[in-house]
Amino acid sequence: MAQFENPVLPGSHPDPSVCRAGSDYYLVTSTFEYFPGLPIHHSRDLVHWRLLGHVLDRPSQLPLHGVRASGGLYAPTIRHHEGVFYVVCTLVGGTGKSGNFVVTATDPAGEWSEPRWLPEADGFDPSLFFDDTGRAWWTGTREVPGGTAGQTEVWLREFDAERLELIGDEHVLWTGALRDSVWLEAPHLYKVDGRYLLLCAEGGTDFEHSVVVATADDVTGPYRGSPLNPLLTHRHLGRDHPIAAVGHADLVCTQEDQWFAVLLATRPYGGYYYNLGRETFLVPVSWEAGGPVFSPGTGRVEARYEVPALPAHPWPEAGPTDDFDGPVLDPAWLFLRTPDEVFWSLTDRPGHLRLQVRPESITDLVTPSLVVRPQRHQDFHASCEVEFEAAGPTEWAGLVLLQNNDHHVRLLLGAGREVVLVRRTVGHDELLATTRLPEGVVRLCFEATGQETRALVAGAAEEWRLLGEPFDGRVLSTQAAGGFTGVHIGLYVTGDVVPGSSWADFGSFTHRSLDD
């Protein structure tokens, strides 16, 4: 029997939510401080996914200015009902609008509406449930007033799907499966065989993460936790297990009446460190005694499973190299926070990505001249070709491994053809190595084997050569840097110049596994 490999979405794709519309499946994940927000992936077999675009791709939809690292968009939910797609989400820590909102579309690949902000919706991690009674319901999580740190509760109100507003009375549904539990969150409601199932995460999003459920005869409760809770967790497997921190699940039933869950998990390496962040996994689900059984037979998330009983539908795969030969950026590229101005071009010099030199820096909570995409492999190669003539000592252009503003590594070309390798940890820069390269095209590269990371440089016609000594990549892990995102690899320019007077041209970018 054919098998698929987990994760189905490698790299930083946390908090997955999935829905089915006929024979099509759509999935969204959190994006935090990155723009555009909430990538929407499409599949017809739950295994192969293609990126359609983003739910929030207009600056008017997503005010991320000044948002802290790992602030921004948390835990979206996508649902489809009577020809309309709904996405609900929370913007955390916004300097302008913040809180919960809903957007809609009739075509998930098309234009999504402006957000309808819901100030009456407390907390975070919202979800929608469309009952077969014709009513719709909003669930969310909030901290218990006066409770201990991390003590939360799941609440519910009716949702008017036409006016996009909450109506009726509020009901507190559940406070968690375990005594003294923390961070009961990510609530999703379903109706199976006439009973209501409340599926939640519990224990936080790291090693203690888990999946728990409660059931009720009425949508407003009372809900009773399953005696089998937690239904899924890896915390009992130890920190050496190759898959950890499983949780934040969402269920989907195929047109063949098979059930699956998408969920997040991590893949630690080099010890309990995960640089790729939280990734999206797919797990089969069966039902016993009215409750879900995750990964029947093993009870843990596996690296491989039999493929769903659906026609295989792989999509054409993009190669590992972007030659920037299209009129617009590939949707896989992201900006750090919402750009107020266009500082990039693919038409000023066809076949190149031109980034304008601007004073904004990745060390600050701003939108620098930077484009990034998630690291997808543990053992990886990431490289670029760049042409840049710095006009002064503050101007730099090149390649970065970005965890956040205080934890990243920069490999940059500057004035006098100097190339520097700079590591930033806990907000402090350390110059690791420097060299000079000849005029013309410069090639810059990071390669990692496990957590051993190397910087490589070369002129256009030269062989790669090592710059400095290999360094420990664990400085870029969540355990070292904090936060909720994985490493993003990007192209970056900065400098104190008159805006528009200087630029760097990137001829290509490659990101691939070292096994390829």
Coordinates of C-alpha atoms in Angstrom, one line a residue:
M1 CA 0.0 0.0 0.0
A2 CA 1.3 3.4 -0.9
Q3 CA 2.4 5.7 2.0
F4 CA 2.9 9.4 2.5
E5 CA 5.5 11.1 4.6
N6 CA 4.9 13.6 7.5
P7 CA 5.0 16.5 7.8
V8 CA 2.8 17.2 4.9
L9 CA 3.7 20.9 5.2
P10 CA 7.3 21.1 6.4
G11 CA 8.8 24.3 7.9
S12 CA 6.9 26.9 9.9
H13 CA 3.3 26.0 9.3
P14 CA 1.7 25.9 12.8
D15 CA -1.9 25.8 14.0
P16 CA -3.4 24.1 11.0
S17 CA -7.1 24.2 10.3
V18 CA -8.8 22.3 7.4
C19 CA -12.1 22.2 5.7
R20 CA -13.6 20.2 2.8
A21 CA -15.7 21.6 -0.1
G22 CA -16.9 18.7 -2.2
S23 CA -13.7 16.9 -3.2
D24 CA -11.4 19.8 -2.5
Y25 CA -9.6 20.5 0.8
Y26 CA -8.3 23.8 2.0
L27 CA -5.9 24.4 4.9
V28 CA -4.7 27.6 6.6
T29 CA -1.9 28.1 9.2
S30 CA -0.7 30.9 11.5
T31 CA 1.8 33.5 10.2
F32 CA 2.4 35.7 13.2
E33 CA 4.3 38.9 12.2
Y34 CA 4.7 38.0 8.5
F35 CA 2.9 39.5 5.6
P36 CA 0.9 38.4 3.6
G37 CA -1.0 36.5 6.3
L38 CA -2.6 33.1 6.6
P39 CA -1.4 31.0 3.6
I40 CA -4.2 28.9 2.1
H41 CA -3.2 25.5 0.7
H42 CA -5.3 23.3 -1.6
S43 CA -5.4 19.5 -1.9
R44 CA -7.5 16.8 -3.4
D45 CA -5.9 13.9 -1.5
L46 CA -4.9 15.4 1.8
V47 CA -1.2 14.6 1.1
H48 CA -0.2 16.8 -1.7
W49 CA -0.8 20.5 -1.1
R50 CA -0.3 23.6 -3.3
L51 CA -0.1 27.2 -2.1
L52 CA -3.0 29.1 -3.6
G53 CA -2.1 32.4 -2.0
H54 CA -2.9 34.1 1.3
V55 CA -6.2 35.0 3.0
L56 CA -4.9 38.5 4.0
D57 CA -2.8 39.8 1.1
R58 CA -3.7 43.5 1.2
P59 CA -2.2 46.0 3.7
S60 CA -5.7 47.2 4.5
Q61 CA -6.6 43.7 5.8
L62 CA -3.6 43.2 8.0
P63 CA -2.2 46.0 10.2
L64 CA 1.1 44.6 11.5
H65 CA 3.0 47.8 12.0
G66 CA 5.2 47.6 15.1
V67 CA 4.0 44.1 16.0
R68 CA 6.5 42.3 18.2
A69 CA 8.3 39.1 17.1
S70 CA 5.8 36.2 17.4
G71 CA 2.9 38.6 17.7
G72 CA 0.4 39.1 14.9
L73 CA -1.8 36.3 13.6
Y74 CA -2.6 33.4 15.9
A75 CA -4.5 30.2 15.2
P76 CA -6.9 30.7 12.3
T77 CA -9.9 28.4 11.6
I78 CA -11.3 27.8 8.1
R79 CA -14.8 26.6 7.4
H80 CA -17.1 26.2 4.3
H81 CA -20.9 26.6 4.5
E82 CA -23.4 27.0 1.7
G83 CA -20.9 28.2 -0.9
V84 CA -19.1 30.6 1.4
F85 CA -15.6 30.2 3.0
Y86 CA -15.1 31.7 6.4
V87 CA -11.8 32.3 8.2
V88 CA -11.7 33.5 11.8
C89 CA -8.5 34.5 13.5
T90 CA -6.9 36.6 16.2
L91 CA -4.4 39.5 15.7
V92 CA -2.3 39.6 18.9
G93 CA -0.3 42.7 20.0
G94 CA -1.3 45.0 17.2
T95 CA -0.4 48.6 17.6
G96 CA -3.5 49.5 15.7
K97 CA -6.4 47.1 15.5
S98 CA -6.1 43.9 17.5
G99 CA -8.4 41.0 18.6
N100 CA -10.7 38.6 16.8
F101 CA -12.0 39.0 13.3
V102 CA -13.7 37.1 10.4
V103 CA -13.2 37.3 6.7
T104 CA -15.1 35.6 3.9
A105 CA -14.8 34.6 0.2
T106 CA -16.7 32.5 -2.3
D107 CA -13.5 31.4 -3.9
P108 CA -10.6 30.6 -1.5
A109 CA -8.1 31.5 -4.3
G110 CA -9.8 34.8 -4.9
E111 CA -10.2 38.0 -3.1
W112 CA -11.1 37.7 0.6
S113 CA -13.2 40.4 2.3
E114 CA -11.9 43.1 4.6
P115 CA -11.9 41.9 8.2
R116 CA -15.0 42.2 10.3
W117 CA -13.6 43.0 13.7
L118 CA -15.5 41.5 16.7
P119 CA -14.5 43.5 19.8
E120 CA -17.2 41.5 21.8
A121 CA -15.3 38.3 21.1
D122 CA -12.9 37.8 24.0
G123 CA -9.6 35.9 24.0
F124 CA -8.0 34.1 21.1
D125 CA -8.1 30.9 19.0
P126 CA -11.6 31.4 17.6
S127 CA -13.5 28.7 15.6
L128 CA -16.8 28.4 13.8
F129 CA -19.3 25.5 13.8
F130 CA -22.2 25.3 11.5
D131 CA -24.8 23.0 13.0
D132 CA -27.2 20.9 11.0
T133 CA -30.0 22.7 12.8
G134 CA -29.3 25.8 10.7
R135 CA -27.5 27.7 13.5
A136 CA -23.9 28.7 13.6
W137 CA -21.7 29.0 16.7
W138 CA -18.4 30.8 17.6
T139 CA -16.1 29.3 20.1
G140 CA -13.0 30.9 21.6
T141 CA -10.5 30.6 24.4
R142 CA -9.7 33.2 27.1
E143 CA -7.8 33.4 30.3
V144 CA -10.0 32.9 33.4
P145 CA -10.4 36.2 35.2
G146 CA -8.6 36.0 38.5
G147 CA -7.2 32.5 37.6
T148 CA -3.7 31.2 37.9
A149 CA -1.2 31.8 35.1
G150 CA -2.3 29.9 31.9
Q151 CA -5.7 28.9 33.3
T152 CA -8.2 29.2 30.4
E153 CA -11.7 28.4 29.5
V154 CA -13.6 27.7 26.3
W155 CA -16.7 29.8 25.7
L156 CA -19.4 29.8 23.0
R157 CA -21.9 32.3 21.5
E158 CA -24.2 32.0 18.5
F159 CA -22.9 33.5 15.3
D160 CA -25.0 35.3 12.7
A161 CA -23.3 34.1 9.4
E162 CA -25.0 36.8 7.3
R163 CA -24.3 39.8 9.5
L164 CA -21.0 38.4 10.8
E165 CA -21.7 39.1 14.4
L166 CA -22.2 37.4 17.7
I167 CA -25.7 37.1 19.1
G168 CA -27.4 35.6 22.0
D169 CA -26.1 34.5 25.4
E170 CA -22.6 33.4 26.2
H171 CA -21.9 29.9 27.6
V172 CA -18.7 28.6 29.2
L173 CA -18.2 25.1 27.9
W174 CA -15.1 23.7 29.5
T175 CA -12.1 24.4 31.6
G176 CA -9.9 21.5 30.7
A177 CA -9.3 17.8 31.0
L178 CA -6.7 17.6 33.7
R179 CA -6.6 19.1 37.1
D180 CA -4.5 22.3 37.2
S181 CA -4.2 22.1 33.4
V182 CA -2.9 25.1 31.5
W183 CA -3.7 26.6 28.1
L184 CA -6.8 24.8 27.1
E185 CA -7.1 26.3 23.6
A186 CA -7.7 25.8 19.9
P187 CA -11.4 24.7 20.5
H188 CA -13.2 23.1 17.5
L189 CA -16.8 21.9 17.6
Y190 CA -18.2 19.0 15.5
K191 CA -21.3 16.9 15.5
V192 CA -20.9 13.2 15.0
D193 CA -23.8 10.7 15.3
G194 CA -26.0 13.3 16.9
R195 CA -23.6 14.3 19.7
Y196 CA -21.4 17.4 20.0
L197 CA -17.6 16.9 20.2
L198 CA -15.4 19.7 21.6
L199 CA -11.8 19.1 20.4
C200 CA -9.1 21.2 22.1
A201 CA -5.3 21.5 22.7
E202 CA -4.0 21.5 26.3
G203 CA -0.7 22.0 28.1
G204 CA 0.9 24.7 26.0
T205 CA 2.5 24.5 22.6
D206 CA 5.8 22.9 23.5
F207 CA 6.8 19.5 25.0
E208 CA 3.6 19.1 27.1
H209 CA 1.2 19.8 24.2
S210 CA -1.7 17.4 23.8
V211 CA -5.1 16.8 22.3
V212 CA -8.2 16.5 24.6
V213 CA -11.9 16.2 23.9
A214 CA -15.2 16.6 25.7
T215 CA -18.7 15.7 24.5
A216 CA -22.3 16.9 25.1
D217 CA -25.8 16.2 24.0
D218 CA -26.5 19.9 23.5
V219 CA -24.3 22.4 21.8
T220 CA -24.3 24.6 24.9
G221 CA -23.4 21.7 27.2
P222 CA -22.8 20.5 29.7
Y223 CA -19.6 19.0 28.3
R224 CA -17.9 16.0 29.9
G225 CA -14.2 15.3 29.3
S226 CA -13.3 11.9 27.9
P227 CA -11.9 9.4 30.4
L228 CA -9.3 8.7 27.8
N229 CA -7.8 12.2 27.9
P230 CA -5.4 13.1 26.6
L231 CA -6.3 11.4 23.4
L232 CA -2.9 12.2 21.8
T233 CA 0.4 13.5 23.2
H234 CA 4.1 12.7 22.9
R235 CA 5.1 14.1 26.3
H236 CA 5.5 10.6 27.7
L237 CA 7.9 9.6 24.9
G238 CA 10.7 11.8 26.0
R239 CA 12.7 14.6 24.4
D240 CA 14.7 12.2 22.2
H241 CA 11.7 11.1 20.2
P242 CA 11.9 12.4 16.6
I243 CA 8.4 14.0 16.7
A244 CA 7.4 16.1 19.7
A245 CA 4.9 18.7 20.9
V246 CA 1.9 17.3 19.1
G247 CA -1.4 19.1 19.4
H248 CA -3.7 21.8 18.0
A249 CA -5.7 19.3 15.8
D250 CA -8.6 19.9 13.4
L251 CA -10.7 17.0 12.0
V252 CA -12.0 16.5 8.5
C253 CA -14.1 13.7 7.0
T254 CA -13.4 12.7 3.4
Q255 CA -16.1 12.1 0.7
E256 CA -15.2 8.4 1.3
D257 CA -16.2 8.7 5.0
Q258 CA -12.6 8.4 6.2
W259 CA -11.6 10.7 9.1
F260 CA -8.2 12.5 9.4
A261 CA -6.7 15.1 11.6
V262 CA -4.3 17.9 10.7
L263 CA -2.2 19.0 13.7
L264 CA 1.1 20.6 14.6
A265 CA 4.2 18.9 15.8
T266 CA 7.9 19.6 15.9
R267 CA 11.0 17.6 14.8
P268 CA 13.8 18.3 17.2
Y269 CA 17.4 17.6 16.2
G270 CA 20.8 18.2 17.8
G271 CA 19.1 17.6 21.1
Y272 CA 15.7 19.1 22.0
Y273 CA 16.0 22.0 19.6
Y274 CA 13.7 22.6 16.6
N275 CA 14.7 25.3 14.1
L276 CA 11.9 24.6 11.6
G277 CA 9.3 25.6 14.1
R278 CA 5.9 23.8 14.4
E279 CA 5.0 21.9 11.2
T280 CA 1.7 20.5 9.8
F281 CA 1.2 16.7 10.1
L282 CA -1.6 14.4 8.9
V283 CA -2.9 11.6 11.1
P284 CA -5.7 9.0 10.4
V285 CA -8.6 8.9 12.9
S286 CA -11.2 6.2 13.7
W287 CA -14.2 6.3 16.0
E288 CA -14.9 4.2 19.0
A289 CA -17.7 4.6 21.6
G290 CA -18.5 8.1 20.1
G291 CA -15.0 9.4 20.4
P292 CA -12.0 9.8 18.0
V293 CA -9.0 7.6 18.1
F294 CA -5.9 9.3 16.7
S295 CA -3.4 7.1 14.8
P296 CA -5.2 3.8 15.5
G297 CA -2.9 1.0 16.5
T298 CA 0.0 3.2 17.7
G299 CA -1.6 6.2 19.4
R300 CA 1.3 8.4 18.3
V301 CA 2.1 10.6 15.3
E302 CA 4.1 8.5 12.8
A303 CA 6.5 9.6 10.1
R304 CA 4.6 7.5 7.5
Y305 CA 1.0 6.3 7.0
E306 CA -1.0 4.7 4.3
V307 CA -2.4 7.3 1.9
P308 CA -6.1 8.2 2.2
A309 CA -8.5 6.3 0.1
L310 CA -8.7 9.2 -2.4
P311 CA -7.4 9.5 -5.9
A312 CA -3.8 10.6 -5.8
H313 CA -3.5 14.2 -6.9
P314 CA 0.1 15.5 -6.9
W315 CA 0.6 19.1 -8.1
P316 CA 3.4 20.3 -10.3
E317 CA 6.3 21.0 -8.0
A318 CA 8.4 24.1 -8.1
G319 CA 12.1 23.6 -8.4
P320 CA 14.4 24.6 -5.5
T321 CA 15.6 27.7 -7.4
D322 CA 13.7 31.0 -7.9
D323 CA 15.2 32.8 -10.9
F324 CA 12.9 35.8 -10.5
D325 CA 11.8 35.5 -14.1
G326 CA 8.1 36.2 -13.5
P327 CA 6.3 39.5 -13.2
V328 CA 5.4 39.2 -9.5
L329 CA 6.9 37.5 -6.5
D330 CA 6.1 33.8 -5.9
P331 CA 3.5 33.7 -3.1
A332 CA 5.9 31.7 -1.0
W333 CA 7.8 34.9 -0.3
L334 CA 6.9 36.8 2.8
F335 CA 7.6 40.3 4.2
L336 CA 8.4 41.1 7.8
R337 CA 5.2 43.0 8.9
T338 CA 3.0 45.0 6.6
P339 CA 4.9 47.0 3.9
D340 CA 3.8 50.7 3.6
E341 CA 5.7 51.1 0.4
V342 CA 6.9 49.0 -2.5
F343 CA 10.6 48.4 -2.1
W344 CA 11.0 45.5 -4.5
S345 CA 10.7 45.0 -8.3
L346 CA 10.9 42.2 -10.8
T347 CA 10.5 44.5 -13.8
D348 CA 13.2 47.1 -13.2
R349 CA 15.7 44.5 -14.3
P350 CA 13.9 41.4 -15.7
G351 CA 15.3 38.2 -14.4
H352 CA 16.3 39.8 -11.1
L353 CA 14.7 40.7 -7.8
R354 CA 15.7 44.3 -7.1
L355 CA 15.5 45.4 -3.5
Q356 CA 15.8 49.1 -2.6
V357 CA 18.3 50.0 0.1
R358 CA 16.4 51.5 3.0
P359 CA 17.4 52.4 6.6
E360 CA 15.1 49.9 8.2
S361 CA 16.9 47.0 9.9
I362 CA 15.9 43.5 10.9
T363 CA 17.1 44.3 14.4
D364 CA 14.1 46.6 14.9
L365 CA 10.3 46.0 14.9
V366 CA 9.9 47.5 11.5
T367 CA 9.4 46.4 7.8
P368 CA 12.9 46.2 6.3
S369 CA 13.8 45.6 2.7
L370 CA 13.6 41.9 3.2
V371 CA 11.8 38.9 1.6
V372 CA 11.9 35.5 3.3
R373 CA 10.5 32.0 3.1
P374 CA 10.4 29.2 5.8
Q375 CA 13.3 26.8 6.2
R376 CA 11.9 23.5 5.1
H377 CA 14.8 21.0 5.7
Q378 CA 17.0 20.1 8.7
D379 CA 20.0 19.4 6.4
F380 CA 19.8 22.3 3.9
H381 CA 21.5 24.4 1.3
A382 CA 20.4 28.1 0.9
S383 CA 22.2 30.4 -1.5
C384 CA 21.7 33.5 -3.6
E385 CA 23.5 35.4 -6.4
V386 CA 23.7 39.1 -5.7
E387 CA 25.1 42.2 -7.5
F388 CA 25.6 45.2 -5.2
E389 CA 27.8 48.2 -5.1
A390 CA 27.7 49.8 -1.7
A391 CA 28.0 53.5 -1.7
G392 CA 29.0 53.8 1.9
P393 CA 29.9 51.8 5.1
T394 CA 26.3 51.4 6.3
E395 CA 25.1 49.7 3.2
W396 CA 24.8 45.9 3.1
A397 CA 23.0 43.3 1.0
G398 CA 22.9 39.5 1.2
L399 CA 21.5 36.4 2.9
V400 CA 20.0 36.0 6.3
L401 CA 18.8 33.2 8.6
L402 CA 16.1 34.9 10.6
Q403 CA 14.5 33.7 13.8
N404 CA 13.6 37.1 15.2
N405 CA 15.0 40.6 15.5
D406 CA 17.3 39.5 18.4
H407 CA 18.3 36.1 17.0
H408 CA 19.6 35.7 13.5
V409 CA 22.7 35.3 11.3
R410 CA 23.6 37.7 8.5
L411 CA 25.9 37.0 5.5
L412 CA 26.2 40.4 3.8
L413 CA 28.2 42.1 1.1
G414 CA 29.2 45.7 1.8
A415 CA 31.5 48.5 0.8
G416 CA 34.9 47.6 -0.5
R417 CA 33.6 44.2 -1.6
E418 CA 33.8 43.1 2.1
V419 CA 31.7 40.2 3.1
V420 CA 30.8 39.8 6.8
L421 CA 29.3 36.9 8.8
V422 CA 27.5 38.3 11.8
R423 CA 25.6 36.3 14.4
R424 CA 23.1 38.1 16.6
T425 CA 22.0 36.5 19.9
V426 CA 19.9 38.1 22.7
G427 CA 20.1 41.4 20.9
H428 CA 23.9 41.5 20.6
D429 CA 25.9 41.2 17.3
E430 CA 29.1 39.2 17.0
L431 CA 31.4 39.3 14.0
L432 CA 32.3 35.7 13.2
A433 CA 34.3 36.2 10.0
T434 CA 35.1 38.5 7.1
T435 CA 36.6 38.4 3.7
R436 CA 36.7 40.2 0.4
L437 CA 35.4 39.2 -3.0
P438 CA 36.1 40.4 -6.6
E439 CA 33.9 42.7 -8.6
G440 CA 30.7 41.4 -10.2
V441 CA 28.3 38.8 -9.1
V442 CA 28.7 37.4 -5.6
R443 CA 27.4 34.1 -4.4
L444 CA 26.5 33.7 -0.7
C445 CA 25.4 30.4 1.0
F446 CA 24.4 28.8 4.2
E447 CA 24.6 25.0 4.6
A448 CA 23.6 23.0 7.6
T449 CA 24.1 19.4 8.5
G450 CA 22.0 19.0 11.6
Q451 CA 22.9 21.9 13.8
E452 CA 26.3 22.4 12.4
T453 CA 25.9 25.4 10.1
R454 CA 28.5 26.8 7.6
A455 CA 28.7 30.0 5.6
L456 CA 30.1 29.8 2.1
V457 CA 31.1 32.5 -0.3
A458 CA 32.3 32.7 -4.0
G459 CA 32.7 35.0 -6.9
A460 CA 30.8 34.3 -10.1
A461 CA 33.4 32.0 -11.5
E462 CA 34.8 30.7 -8.2
E463 CA 34.3 27.5 -6.2
W464 CA 32.6 27.8 -2.9
R465 CA 34.9 28.4 0.0
L466 CA 34.2 28.3 3.7
L467 CA 33.9 31.7 5.5
G468 CA 35.0 31.3 9.1
E469 CA 34.3 28.2 11.2
P470 CA 31.1 26.3 11.3
F471 CA 28.7 27.6 14.0
D472 CA 26.0 26.1 16.2
G473 CA 22.6 26.6 14.6
R474 CA 20.8 26.0 17.9
V475 CA 21.0 29.7 18.5
L476 CA 18.2 30.0 16.0
S477 CA 16.0 27.4 17.7
T478 CA 12.8 28.2 19.6
Q479 CA 14.5 27.0 22.8
A480 CA 17.2 29.6 22.4
A481 CA 15.3 32.5 20.8
G482 CA 11.8 32.0 22.2
G483 CA 8.6 32.7 20.3
F484 CA 6.4 30.6 18.1
T485 CA 8.0 30.7 14.6
G486 CA 10.6 28.7 12.8
V487 CA 13.6 30.0 11.0
H488 CA 13.0 32.0 7.8
I489 CA 15.6 32.3 5.1
G490 CA 15.8 35.6 3.2
L491 CA 17.3 38.2 1.0
Y492 CA 18.0 41.5 2.7
V493 CA 19.4 45.0 2.1
T494 CA 19.8 47.9 4.4
G495 CA 21.7 51.2 4.7
D496 CA 21.4 54.9 5.6
V497 CA 20.7 56.3 2.1
V498 CA 18.3 58.6 0.4
P499 CA 15.3 56.2 -0.3
G500 CA 15.4 54.9 -3.9
S501 CA 19.0 56.0 -4.6
S502 CA 20.6 52.5 -4.2
W503 CA 19.6 48.9 -4.6
A504 CA 20.8 45.3 -4.8
D505 CA 19.9 42.9 -7.6
F506 CA 19.4 39.2 -6.7
G507 CA 19.7 36.9 -9.8
S508 CA 18.6 33.8 -8.0
F509 CA 17.7 32.1 -4.7
T510 CA 18.0 28.4 -4.0
H511 CA 16.7 26.4 -1.0
R512 CA 17.0 22.6 -1.1
S513 CA 17.7 19.6 1.1
L514 CA 21.3 18.4 1.1
D515 CA 19.9 15.0 0.1
D516 CA 18.6 16.4 -3.2

